[in-house]
Amino acid sequence: MNVRPAQTGEVILVGGGPGDPDLLTVGGLRALQHADVVLYDHLAPLACLDDTKPGATLIDVGKLPGGRHTDQAKINQLLIEHAQTGASVVRFKGGDPFVLGRGSEEWLACAEAGVPVRVIPGVSSAIAGPELAGIPLTHRGLTQGFTVVSGHVGPNHPASTVNWPVVAKTAGTIVILMGVRHLADICAALIANGLDAQTPAAVVAQATTPDQQVVRGTVATLPALAAAAGIQPPALTVIGSVVGLDLLHR
């Protein structure tokens, strides 16, 4: 059994939402306003840090693709060490802490150290990104569900645990997060496993921000179209008949 030091504070895992500061929840904002220490990622809505109280310690622990990288073990250590001084510590993340955000790993590390921890959910880009591009994930008569998977590693990478043959045969919408770098391989794998190459598909980059960019095509054409448009992370891919609705142009 872990014995908690008398001075232990708490860690709050706050989902910042998909990028637009207006999409941070009221609970998330309140946690930021009362925090003594904030460890933040680069995909969190950083403008919200202006609402932290004077004297709060702000620590950038972002992981930039191909650039500066804060090791997860170091992040866990910082959360625990600051909480053990009695501080209220916010771990400020983009999206939702438990959707490909390693929030559960941080929860477990804190719990093992005897540090109280709680989570404030955030709006996931998996839902908000398609919505703000005019793509509903479900639509009566078209699809009754959606599947969200990570494309952080390609279909042929040994670290991939996504069952791409099953995903290819799903009857619903497919949302792929963090897959822009492997988009060609992912689309090829989906087609090879039975998905119709003419299925409507879109990439949404910088979702919810003023720089949002949407590229539309089919599973067969989207990789080349996205490359020609210079799409860079963060971006998500949506595949399915709902992409053809294009609500923004109705």
Coordinates of C-alpha atoms in Angstrom, one line a residue:
M1 CA 0.0 0.0 0.0
N2 CA 1.2 3.5 -0.9
V3 CA 1.4 6.0 2.0
R4 CA 0.6 9.5 0.8
P5 CA 2.7 12.3 2.1
A6 CA 0.8 14.9 4.2
Q7 CA 1.6 17.6 1.7
T8 CA 0.5 15.8 -1.5
G9 CA -1.7 17.8 -3.8
E10 CA -3.4 16.4 -6.8
V11 CA -3.0 15.9 -10.6
I12 CA -5.8 16.8 -12.9
L13 CA -5.7 15.5 -16.5
V14 CA -7.4 18.2 -18.6
G15 CA -8.5 17.7 -22.2
G16 CA -8.0 20.9 -24.0
G17 CA -10.1 20.0 -27.0
P18 CA -9.1 20.1 -30.6
G19 CA -7.4 23.5 -30.7
D20 CA -10.0 26.3 -30.6
P21 CA -9.8 27.8 -27.1
D22 CA -13.6 28.2 -27.1
L23 CA -13.9 24.4 -27.1
L24 CA -12.2 24.0 -23.7
T25 CA -14.8 22.9 -21.2
V26 CA -15.8 25.1 -18.3
G27 CA -14.4 22.5 -15.9
G28 CA -11.1 22.5 -17.7
L29 CA -10.9 26.3 -17.6
R30 CA -11.6 26.3 -13.9
A31 CA -8.8 23.7 -13.3
L32 CA -6.4 25.9 -15.2
Q33 CA -7.4 29.0 -13.2
H34 CA -6.7 27.3 -9.9
A35 CA -3.6 25.4 -10.9
D36 CA -0.2 26.0 -9.2
V37 CA 1.6 24.0 -11.9
V38 CA 0.6 23.3 -15.5
L39 CA 2.4 20.8 -17.8
Y40 CA 1.2 21.5 -21.3
D41 CA 1.4 19.9 -24.8
H42 CA 1.9 21.9 -28.0
L43 CA -1.5 20.8 -29.3
A44 CA -3.4 22.1 -26.3
P45 CA -5.1 25.5 -26.9
L46 CA -2.2 27.5 -25.5
A47 CA -4.1 30.8 -25.5
C48 CA -5.9 29.4 -22.5
L49 CA -2.7 29.5 -20.5
D50 CA -3.3 33.3 -20.2
D51 CA -6.1 32.4 -17.7
T52 CA -3.7 30.8 -15.2
K53 CA -3.2 32.7 -12.0
P54 CA -0.2 34.9 -11.4
G55 CA 2.8 32.9 -10.2
A56 CA 1.6 29.6 -11.7
T57 CA 4.5 27.5 -13.0
L58 CA 4.0 26.7 -16.7
I59 CA 6.1 23.8 -18.1
D60 CA 6.2 22.9 -21.8
V61 CA 6.4 19.1 -22.2
G62 CA 5.3 19.0 -25.8
K63 CA 6.5 16.3 -28.2
L64 CA 7.1 17.9 -31.6
P65 CA 7.2 15.5 -34.7
G66 CA 10.8 15.2 -35.6
G67 CA 11.8 17.8 -33.1
R68 CA 12.0 18.5 -29.3
H69 CA 10.7 15.6 -27.3
T70 CA 9.9 15.2 -23.6
D71 CA 10.1 11.6 -22.5
Q72 CA 6.9 10.2 -21.0
A73 CA 8.8 8.9 -18.0
K74 CA 10.0 12.5 -17.3
I75 CA 6.5 13.9 -17.6
N76 CA 5.3 11.3 -15.1
Q77 CA 8.1 12.2 -12.7
L78 CA 7.3 15.9 -13.0
L79 CA 3.6 15.4 -12.3
I80 CA 4.4 13.3 -9.2
E81 CA 7.2 15.6 -7.8
H82 CA 5.1 18.8 -8.1
A83 CA 2.0 17.1 -6.6
Q84 CA 4.0 15.8 -3.7
T85 CA 4.8 19.5 -2.7
G86 CA 1.1 20.0 -2.1
A87 CA 0.5 21.7 -5.5
S88 CA -2.5 21.5 -7.7
V89 CA -1.0 20.2 -10.9
V90 CA -2.8 20.3 -14.3
R91 CA -1.7 18.1 -17.2
F92 CA -3.0 20.1 -20.1
K93 CA -3.4 18.1 -23.3
G94 CA -4.9 18.5 -26.7
G95 CA -8.1 16.6 -27.4
D96 CA -9.2 14.2 -24.7
P97 CA -6.7 12.7 -22.3
F98 CA -7.8 9.1 -22.8
V99 CA -8.0 9.2 -26.7
L100 CA -4.5 8.4 -27.9
G101 CA -3.2 10.9 -25.3
R102 CA -1.4 8.7 -22.7
G103 CA -3.6 10.0 -20.0
S104 CA -4.2 6.6 -18.6
E105 CA -0.4 6.0 -18.3
E106 CA -0.1 9.2 -16.4
W107 CA -3.0 8.3 -14.1
L108 CA -1.4 4.9 -13.3
A109 CA 2.0 6.5 -12.6
C110 CA 0.4 9.0 -10.2
A111 CA -1.7 6.3 -8.5
E112 CA 1.3 4.1 -7.9
A113 CA 3.0 7.0 -6.3
G114 CA 0.1 7.7 -4.0
V115 CA -0.9 10.9 -5.8
P116 CA -4.6 11.7 -6.2
V117 CA -5.6 12.1 -9.8
R118 CA -8.7 12.9 -11.7
V119 CA -9.7 13.6 -15.3
I120 CA -11.6 16.4 -17.0
P121 CA -12.6 15.1 -20.5
G122 CA -12.0 17.1 -23.6
V123 CA -13.6 17.4 -27.0
S124 CA -11.7 14.9 -29.2
S125 CA -10.6 16.0 -32.6
A126 CA -11.9 12.6 -33.8
I127 CA -15.4 14.1 -33.6
A128 CA -14.8 17.9 -33.7
G129 CA -12.5 17.8 -36.7
P130 CA -14.9 16.1 -39.1
E131 CA -17.9 18.1 -37.7
L132 CA -16.2 21.5 -38.4
A133 CA -15.3 20.3 -41.9
G134 CA -19.0 19.7 -42.5
I135 CA -18.7 15.9 -42.2
P136 CA -21.1 14.2 -39.7
L137 CA -19.8 10.9 -38.4
T138 CA -23.2 9.3 -38.6
H139 CA -26.2 10.1 -40.7
R140 CA -29.6 8.3 -40.9
G141 CA -29.7 6.1 -43.9
L142 CA -25.9 6.1 -44.5
T143 CA -24.2 4.9 -41.3
Q144 CA -25.0 4.1 -37.7
G145 CA -21.5 4.2 -36.3
F146 CA -17.9 5.1 -36.6
T147 CA -14.4 3.6 -35.9
V148 CA -11.5 5.6 -34.7
V149 CA -8.0 4.2 -35.1
S150 CA -4.4 5.5 -34.9
G151 CA -2.3 5.9 -38.0
H152 CA 0.8 6.9 -36.0
V153 CA 2.6 3.8 -37.5
G154 CA 1.9 2.3 -40.9
P155 CA -0.1 -0.9 -41.5
N156 CA 3.0 -2.9 -42.0
H157 CA 4.9 -1.6 -39.0
P158 CA 5.5 -4.3 -36.3
A159 CA 4.2 -1.8 -33.6
S160 CA 0.8 -1.5 -35.3
T161 CA -2.0 -3.2 -33.4
V162 CA -4.8 -2.0 -35.7
N163 CA -6.6 -4.8 -37.5
W164 CA -6.7 -3.1 -40.9
P165 CA -8.5 -6.0 -42.7
V166 CA -11.4 -5.6 -40.2
V167 CA -11.4 -1.8 -40.4
A168 CA -11.6 -2.1 -44.2
K169 CA -14.8 -4.1 -43.9
T170 CA -16.5 -1.9 -41.4
A171 CA -19.9 -0.6 -42.5
G172 CA -19.4 2.7 -40.8
T173 CA -17.3 5.8 -41.0
I174 CA -13.5 5.4 -40.4
V175 CA -11.6 8.2 -38.6
I176 CA -7.8 7.9 -38.6
L177 CA -5.8 10.1 -36.2
M178 CA -2.1 10.9 -36.7
G179 CA -2.0 9.1 -40.0
V180 CA -1.0 11.8 -42.5
R181 CA 2.6 10.6 -42.9
H182 CA 1.4 7.1 -43.7
L183 CA -1.7 8.0 -45.6
A184 CA -0.6 6.3 -48.9
D185 CA 0.1 3.0 -47.1
I186 CA -3.1 3.2 -45.1
C187 CA -5.3 3.8 -48.1
A188 CA -3.5 1.1 -50.1
A189 CA -4.0 -1.4 -47.2
L190 CA -7.7 -0.5 -46.9
I191 CA -8.3 -1.0 -50.6
A192 CA -6.3 -4.3 -50.6
N193 CA -8.5 -5.6 -47.8
G194 CA -11.8 -4.9 -49.6
L195 CA -12.7 -1.2 -49.2
D196 CA -14.1 0.3 -52.4
A197 CA -11.4 2.5 -53.8
Q198 CA -14.1 5.1 -54.8
T199 CA -15.3 5.5 -51.2
P200 CA -15.4 9.3 -50.4
A201 CA -12.5 10.4 -48.1
A202 CA -11.1 13.6 -46.7
V203 CA -8.2 15.0 -44.7
V204 CA -8.8 17.7 -42.2
A205 CA -5.6 19.5 -41.1
Q206 CA -5.3 22.1 -38.2
A207 CA -8.9 21.3 -37.3
T208 CA -10.9 24.0 -35.5
T209 CA -8.2 26.6 -36.0
P210 CA -8.1 29.6 -38.4
D211 CA -5.7 27.6 -40.5
Q212 CA -8.0 24.6 -41.0
Q213 CA -7.5 23.0 -44.3
V214 CA -9.8 20.3 -45.9
V215 CA -8.9 18.1 -48.9
R216 CA -11.5 15.8 -50.4
G217 CA -11.2 12.9 -52.7
T218 CA -11.6 9.1 -52.6
V219 CA -9.6 6.5 -50.8
A220 CA -7.7 6.0 -54.1
T221 CA -7.0 9.7 -54.8
L222 CA -6.7 11.2 -51.4
P223 CA -3.0 10.5 -50.7
A224 CA -1.9 12.3 -53.9
L225 CA -4.3 15.2 -53.3
A226 CA -3.1 15.6 -49.7
A227 CA 0.5 15.6 -50.8
A228 CA -0.1 18.1 -53.5
A229 CA -1.9 20.4 -51.0
G230 CA 1.1 20.2 -48.7
I231 CA -0.9 18.7 -45.8
Q232 CA 1.2 18.4 -42.6
P233 CA 0.3 17.2 -39.1
P234 CA -1.8 17.6 -37.1
A235 CA -4.3 16.1 -39.5
L236 CA -7.0 13.5 -39.4
T237 CA -8.6 11.4 -42.2
V238 CA -12.3 10.6 -42.6
I239 CA -13.4 7.8 -44.9
G240 CA -17.0 6.9 -45.7
S241 CA -20.2 7.9 -47.4
V242 CA -20.8 10.7 -45.0
V243 CA -17.8 12.6 -46.5
G244 CA -19.9 13.1 -49.6
L245 CA -22.5 15.1 -47.7
D246 CA -20.2 18.1 -47.5
L247 CA -22.6 20.1 -45.3
L248 CA -20.7 23.3 -45.5
H249 CA -21.5 23.7 -49.2
R250 CA -25.3 22.9 -48.9

